[in-house]
Amino acid sequence: MSAQSNCAERVAATEVSIPSLGLGGGTLRLPRAASCLVVFARGSGSSRRSPRNNVVAEAFAKRGIATLLFDLLTPEEEADRGNVFDILLLAGRLAEVVEWIGKQPTVGTLPLGLFGASTGAAAALTAAAQLRDRVGAIVSRGGRPDLADGTLDDVRAPTLMIVGGADEGVIELNERALARLPAPKRLQIIPGASHLFSEPGALDAVTEHAVRLFEVHLRPHQ
């Protein structure tokens, strides 16, 4: 069954346990004949319960892309805003999740991408710089890639930064970070969209641009 045929299916979300993190579970959507796996990273809020991330994850799954959403911080840790901006902490936990994925028979061999929002985008870039060839592509949605300043020069994965056209301060921060990346890269501005992409059609546009990047760069192993 091809990934394309998954479009008409609703892919059930399954709770999984990532014991090494000690942060609770994660939410995995695994369509039949998945072409790749995308791990979501968000620096604030519970990533696996974020309505926006779940809408995007469901759309990915219908396109044959498996997704994993999980909590980077405990509720207690998140109460300290310093943890939300501790990029090395977030990136380290994201790297642990990638290591866990590699040991899972159902998803361990799938090409891997990262989808980061807010400070999670900086965590995704930092983790990708550490993990090198294990990460095949990165998407930042309304992210703060500038906070990955110390590792931007080492990112090798193709990267797409998606920013709302009305999110002016973040646009400039993304432009500066983009200039530092040595890998294939692109900035996509969604006209009229705010930081949360809550405007009609904005999140759909984010999803479409992200899917295109992942479909090009996360091809199944031959």
PDB file of C-alpha atoms in Angstrom, residues 9 14 22 24 26 31-32 41 44 48-49 57 60-61 68-69 74 83 92 152 155 160-161 170 179 191 193 197 204:
ATOM      1  CA  GLU A   9      -7.551   7.282   6.337  1.00  0.00           C
ATOM      2  CA  THR A  14      -1.245   5.676  20.213  1.00  0.00           C
ATOM      3  CA  GLY A  22      11.065  10.186  32.866  1.00  0.00           C
ATOM      4  CA  GLY A  24       5.603  10.742  30.785  1.00  0.00           C
ATOM      5  CA  GLY A  26       4.364  10.392  23.880  1.00  0.00           C
ATOM      6  CA  PRO A  31       0.107   5.238   9.114  1.00  0.00           C
ATOM      7  CA  ARG A  32       0.450   2.054   7.104  1.00  0.00           C
ATOM      8  CA  ALA A  41       9.538  19.640  19.547  1.00  0.00           C
ATOM      9  CA  SER A  44       6.585  25.638  26.083  1.00  0.00           C
ATOM     10  CA  ARG A  48       1.644  16.175  22.703  1.00  0.00           C
ATOM     11  CA  ARG A  49      -1.469  18.062  23.775  1.00  0.00           C
ATOM     12  CA  ALA A  57       0.332  15.791  13.032  1.00  0.00           C
ATOM     13  CA  PHE A  60       0.945  14.589   8.199  1.00  0.00           C
ATOM     14  CA  ALA A  61      -0.332  11.114   9.032  1.00  0.00           C
ATOM     15  CA  LEU A  68       5.719  11.514  17.436  1.00  0.00           C
ATOM     16  CA  LEU A  69       4.685  14.216  19.902  1.00  0.00           C
ATOM     17  CA  THR A  74       7.434  18.340  33.098  1.00  0.00           C
ATOM     18  CA  ASN A  83      13.784  25.949  31.431  1.00  0.00           C
ATOM     19  CA  GLY A  92      19.467  16.901  24.958  1.00  0.00           C
ATOM     20  CA  LEU A 152      23.745  26.894  13.544  1.00  0.00           C
ATOM     21  CA  VAL A 155      23.496  21.992  10.984  1.00  0.00           C
ATOM     22  CA  LEU A 160      12.603  25.232   6.182  1.00  0.00           C
ATOM     23  CA  MET A 161      11.680  28.163   8.423  1.00  0.00           C
ATOM     24  CA  VAL A 170      10.305  36.820  14.509  1.00  0.00           C
ATOM     25  CA  ALA A 179      21.988  33.254   6.887  1.00  0.00           C
ATOM     26  CA  PRO A 191       0.982  36.272   4.345  1.00  0.00           C
ATOM     27  CA  ALA A 193      -0.457  35.014   9.598  1.00  0.00           C
ATOM     28  CA  PHE A 197      -1.015  30.799  12.673  1.00  0.00           C
ATOM     29  CA  ASP A 204      -3.066  24.453   6.347  1.00  0.00           C
TER      30      ASP A 204
END
